[in-house]
Short mmCIF file of C-alpha atoms in Angstrom, two decimals:
data_model
loop_
_atom_site.label_atom_id
_atom_site.label_comp_id
_atom_site.label_asym_id
_atom_site.label_seq_id
_atom_site.Cartn_x
_atom_site.Cartn_y
_atom_site.Cartn_z
CA MET A 119 -7.09 1.40 -27.75
CA THR A 120 -6.74 5.07 -26.85
CA LEU A 121 -4.43 5.80 -23.95
CA THR A 122 -4.53 8.88 -21.78
CA PRO A 123 -1.95 11.11 -23.56
CA ASP A 124 0.06 12.21 -20.53
CA LEU A 125 0.54 8.86 -18.75
CA LEU A 126 4.21 8.33 -19.58
CA GLY A 127 6.20 11.44 -18.76
CA GLY A 128 3.13 13.29 -17.45
CA ARG A 129 2.38 14.81 -14.05
CA ALA A 130 1.32 11.52 -12.46
CA ALA A 131 4.51 9.86 -13.68
CA HIS A 132 6.65 12.63 -12.20
CA ASP A 133 4.74 12.34 -8.91
CA ILE A 134 5.48 8.60 -8.80
CA VAL A 135 9.18 9.27 -9.45
CA ALA A 136 9.31 11.87 -6.67
CA LEU A 137 7.57 9.60 -4.19
CA GLY A 138 9.79 6.66 -5.09
CA ALA A 139 12.91 8.75 -4.54
CA SER A 140 11.58 9.98 -1.19
CA LEU A 141 10.67 6.48 0.04
CA PHE A 142 14.08 5.16 -1.03
CA ALA A 143 16.00 8.03 0.57
CA ARG A 144 14.22 7.41 3.88
CA SER A 145 14.87 3.64 3.78
CA LEU A 146 11.18 2.81 3.45
CA ALA A 147 12.14 1.06 0.22
CA PHE A 148 15.50 -0.51 -0.52
CA GLY A 149 17.20 -2.42 -3.28
CA ARG A 150 14.72 -3.04 -6.08
CA THR A 151 11.74 -3.71 -3.83
CA GLY A 152 8.34 -2.05 -3.62
CA ASN A 153 6.02 -0.67 -6.26
CA ILE A 154 3.65 2.25 -6.78
CA SER A 155 0.62 2.79 -9.00
CA VAL A 156 -1.71 5.63 -9.96
CA ARG A 157 -5.04 5.12 -11.69
CA LYS A 158 -5.96 7.30 -14.65
CA GLY A 159 -9.41 6.44 -15.93
CA GLU A 160 -9.41 2.88 -17.24
CA HIS A 161 -5.61 2.64 -17.08
CA ILE A 162 -3.04 2.33 -14.31
CA LEU A 163 0.44 3.82 -14.34
CA VAL A 164 2.73 1.49 -12.39
CA THR A 165 6.42 1.21 -11.62
CA PRO A 166 8.40 -1.21 -13.82
CA THR A 167 9.96 -4.50 -12.83
CA GLY A 168 13.57 -4.69 -11.74
CA VAL A 169 14.01 -0.96 -11.04
CA SER A 170 14.73 0.61 -7.66
CA LEU A 171 12.16 3.14 -6.44
CA GLY A 172 15.14 5.46 -6.07
CA ALA A 173 16.03 5.24 -9.78
CA LEU A 174 12.70 5.71 -11.58
CA HIS A 175 12.23 7.80 -14.72
CA ALA A 176 8.90 9.40 -15.63
CA ASP A 177 9.05 8.22 -19.25
CA ARG A 178 10.13 4.67 -18.35
CA LEU A 179 7.17 3.56 -16.26
CA SER A 180 4.53 1.06 -17.34
CA VAL A 181 0.84 1.29 -18.24
CA ILE A 182 -1.58 -1.56 -17.55
CA ASP A 183 -5.35 -1.82 -17.82
CA LEU A 184 -7.73 -2.69 -14.98
CA ALA A 185 -7.35 -6.38 -15.78
CA GLY A 186 -3.59 -6.06 -15.21
CA ARG A 187 -2.65 -6.43 -18.88
CA HIS A 188 0.43 -4.56 -20.09
CA GLN A 189 -0.53 -1.75 -22.46
CA GLN A 190 2.42 0.58 -22.87
CA GLY A 191 5.93 1.38 -21.66
CA ALA A 192 8.34 -0.77 -19.71
CA THR A 193 7.53 -4.24 -18.43
CA PRO A 194 5.38 -3.71 -15.32
CA SER A 195 6.23 -4.81 -11.81
CA LYS A 196 5.62 -8.51 -11.21
CA GLU A 197 3.03 -7.36 -8.65
CA ALA A 198 1.07 -5.16 -11.07
CA PHE A 199 -1.78 -7.69 -10.81
CA LEU A 200 -2.06 -6.79 -7.11
CA HIS A 201 -2.45 -3.09 -7.91
CA ALA A 202 -5.03 -3.84 -10.60
CA ALA A 203 -7.05 -5.98 -8.19
CA ILE A 204 -7.26 -3.17 -5.64
CA HIS A 205 -8.08 -0.50 -8.21
CA ARG A 206 -10.88 -2.70 -9.58
CA MET A 207 -12.40 -3.36 -6.18
CA ARG A 208 -12.02 0.20 -4.86
CA PRO A 209 -13.03 2.57 -7.66
CA ASP A 210 -12.46 5.54 -5.34
CA THR A 211 -8.79 4.56 -5.05
CA GLY A 212 -6.43 6.75 -7.02
CA ALA A 213 -3.14 5.17 -5.94
CA VAL A 214 -1.61 2.12 -4.28
CA VAL A 215 1.76 1.84 -2.51
CA HIS A 216 3.31 -1.56 -1.77
CA LEU A 217 6.42 -1.61 0.42
CA HIS A 218 8.74 -4.10 2.08
CA SER A 219 9.51 -1.60 4.85
CA THR A 220 11.34 -3.04 7.85
CA HIS A 221 8.85 -2.78 10.71
CA ALA A 222 5.76 -3.64 8.70
CA VAL A 223 7.55 -6.73 7.37
CA ALA A 224 8.63 -7.61 10.94
CA VAL A 225 5.00 -7.49 12.10
CA SER A 226 4.02 -9.62 9.10
CA CYS A 227 6.44 -12.32 10.32
CA LEU A 228 4.84 -12.63 13.76
CA GLU A 229 2.13 -15.02 14.87
CA HIS A 230 -1.05 -13.06 15.61
CA PRO A 231 -4.04 -14.18 17.68
CA ASP A 232 -6.37 -12.37 15.28
CA PRO A 233 -5.05 -12.21 11.68
CA ALA A 234 -8.07 -10.06 10.79
CA ASP A 235 -6.70 -7.17 12.89
CA VAL A 236 -2.97 -7.33 13.63
CA LEU A 237 -2.16 -3.82 14.87
CA PRO A 238 -3.88 -1.88 17.65
CA PRO A 239 -4.99 1.73 17.02
CA LEU A 240 -2.13 3.35 18.90
CA THR A 241 -2.58 6.82 17.42
CA ALA A 242 -5.31 8.97 15.93
CA TYR A 243 -3.62 9.17 12.54
CA TYR A 244 -3.35 5.40 12.34
CA ALA A 245 -7.09 5.10 13.01
CA MET A 246 -7.87 7.82 10.46
CA ARG A 247 -5.49 6.86 7.65
CA VAL A 248 -5.17 3.11 8.01
CA GLY A 249 -7.96 1.50 10.04
CA ARG A 250 -8.06 -2.24 10.67
CA VAL A 251 -5.20 -4.16 9.07
CA PRO A 252 -5.61 -7.87 8.26
CA LEU A 253 -2.70 -10.23 7.66
CA LEU A 254 -3.03 -12.28 4.48
CA PRO A 255 -1.26 -15.65 4.14
CA TYR A 256 2.22 -15.71 2.66
CA HIS A 257 2.52 -15.33 -1.11
CA ALA A 258 5.84 -14.90 -2.85
CA PRO A 259 6.37 -11.71 -4.89
CA GLY A 260 4.59 -12.12 -8.22
CA ASP A 261 2.39 -15.03 -7.08
CA THR A 262 -0.86 -14.30 -8.92
CA SER A 263 -2.81 -16.70 -6.70
CA LEU A 264 -2.94 -13.72 -4.32
CA GLU A 265 -5.09 -11.71 -6.75
CA GLU A 266 -8.54 -12.99 -5.76
CA LEU A 267 -7.84 -12.75 -2.03
CA ALA A 268 -6.38 -9.25 -2.38
CA GLU A 269 -9.42 -8.09 -4.33
CA ALA A 270 -11.79 -9.47 -1.68
CA THR A 271 -9.74 -7.96 1.15
CA ALA A 272 -9.64 -4.55 -0.52
CA ALA A 273 -13.43 -4.42 -0.46
CA ALA A 274 -13.35 -3.68 3.28
CA HIS A 275 -9.79 -2.51 3.97
CA ARG A 276 -7.58 0.33 2.75
CA CYS A 277 -4.46 -1.46 3.92
CA PHE A 278 -3.29 -4.98 4.58
CA LEU A 279 -0.14 -6.98 5.26
CA ILE A 280 1.04 -10.05 3.38
CA ALA A 281 2.75 -12.52 5.70
CA ASN A 282 6.57 -12.51 5.52
CA HIS A 283 6.35 -10.09 2.61
CA GLY A 284 5.17 -6.52 3.10
CA SER A 285 2.45 -3.88 3.28
CA VAL A 286 -0.13 -2.66 0.78
CA ALA A 287 -1.86 0.72 1.16
CA ALA A 288 -4.52 2.38 -0.99
CA GLY A 289 -5.61 5.99 -1.03
CA ALA A 290 -7.77 8.45 -2.89
CA ASP A 291 -4.60 9.93 -4.39
CA LEU A 292 -0.88 9.31 -4.30
CA ALA A 293 -0.27 11.47 -1.23
CA SER A 294 -3.02 9.67 0.69
CA ALA A 295 -1.72 6.23 -0.25
CA ALA A 296 1.80 7.26 0.80
CA ASP A 297 0.47 8.67 4.09
CA ALA A 298 -1.28 5.36 4.82
CA ALA A 299 1.81 3.29 3.96
CA GLU A 300 4.01 5.47 6.16
CA GLU A 301 1.50 5.52 9.02
CA LEU A 302 1.30 1.72 8.86
CA GLU A 303 5.09 1.45 9.00
CA GLU A 304 5.32 3.88 11.91
CA THR A 305 2.60 2.08 13.88
CA ALA A 306 4.34 -1.23 13.24
CA ARG A 307 7.53 0.32 14.65
CA LEU A 308 5.66 1.58 17.75
CA PHE A 309 4.00 -1.80 18.18
CA LEU A 310 7.37 -3.56 18.21
CA LEU A 311 8.88 -0.99 20.59
CA LEU A 312 5.97 -1.48 23.00
CA ARG A 313 5.85 -5.31 22.92
CA GLY A 314 5.79 -6.70 26.45
CA LEU A 315 4.60 -3.41 27.93
CA ASP A 316 1.10 -2.46 29.02
CA ILE A 317 -0.24 -0.41 26.13
CA ARG A 318 -3.22 1.92 26.01
CA PRO A 319 -4.63 1.89 22.47
CA LEU A 320 -7.49 4.13 21.44
CA THR A 321 -10.87 2.85 22.59
CA PRO A 322 -13.55 1.77 20.08
CA SER A 323 -15.52 4.91 20.91
CA GLN A 324 -12.48 7.12 20.29
CA VAL A 325 -11.90 5.41 16.94
CA SER A 326 -15.59 5.80 16.02
CA GLU A 327 -15.47 9.49 16.86
CA LEU A 328 -12.38 9.98 14.68
CA ASN A 329 -14.10 8.18 11.78
CA ARG A 330 -17.17 10.35 12.25
CA ARG A 331 -15.20 13.59 12.27
CA PHE A 332 -12.70 12.60 9.61
CA PRO A 333 -14.40 10.14 7.22
CA ALA A 334 -12.08 8.37 4.79
#
């Protein structure tokens, strides 16, 4: 099998390292949690298992194929199957960011009247970068029984939450996926700050106009 020559140690790998360091420094990732992937053709560059996002090395990442099988480099994250599922279902996706960031996880621990849409569109950038966010049932990290559900969910959603676990965000490129993950975290924080207050989310017509002017 021929691998893209610059996957390990290449530009995409360095971009993953830089993003991981940034997320860790801003406490959006902590300990050895979270994982990042970038698609390159028929292969996916993904962060390795057991390594903090703040301590990544460009030549020590992992390469998997679209089926999630390990191809090259370090042992992939135990949630590499989740990244592969989203990349398969959304061929326009160039990157996926999965975080256990505090406020998104807090929202994932709440009971929601509508698990298909757990956060209101509080801001324009949330509507533009994230959209509707469903809450998937709890699955422990590395539980591959999540794969089929994640793939089906990704067909209609750029982002979703996994109950009592964390957030998953896809984007056309690494910057877009990171923007979506951060916007989801920030909206979760606003949502928790505003709980019990009368909120004024964007109206459906305002969201539709944003989607018309700024298509994903």
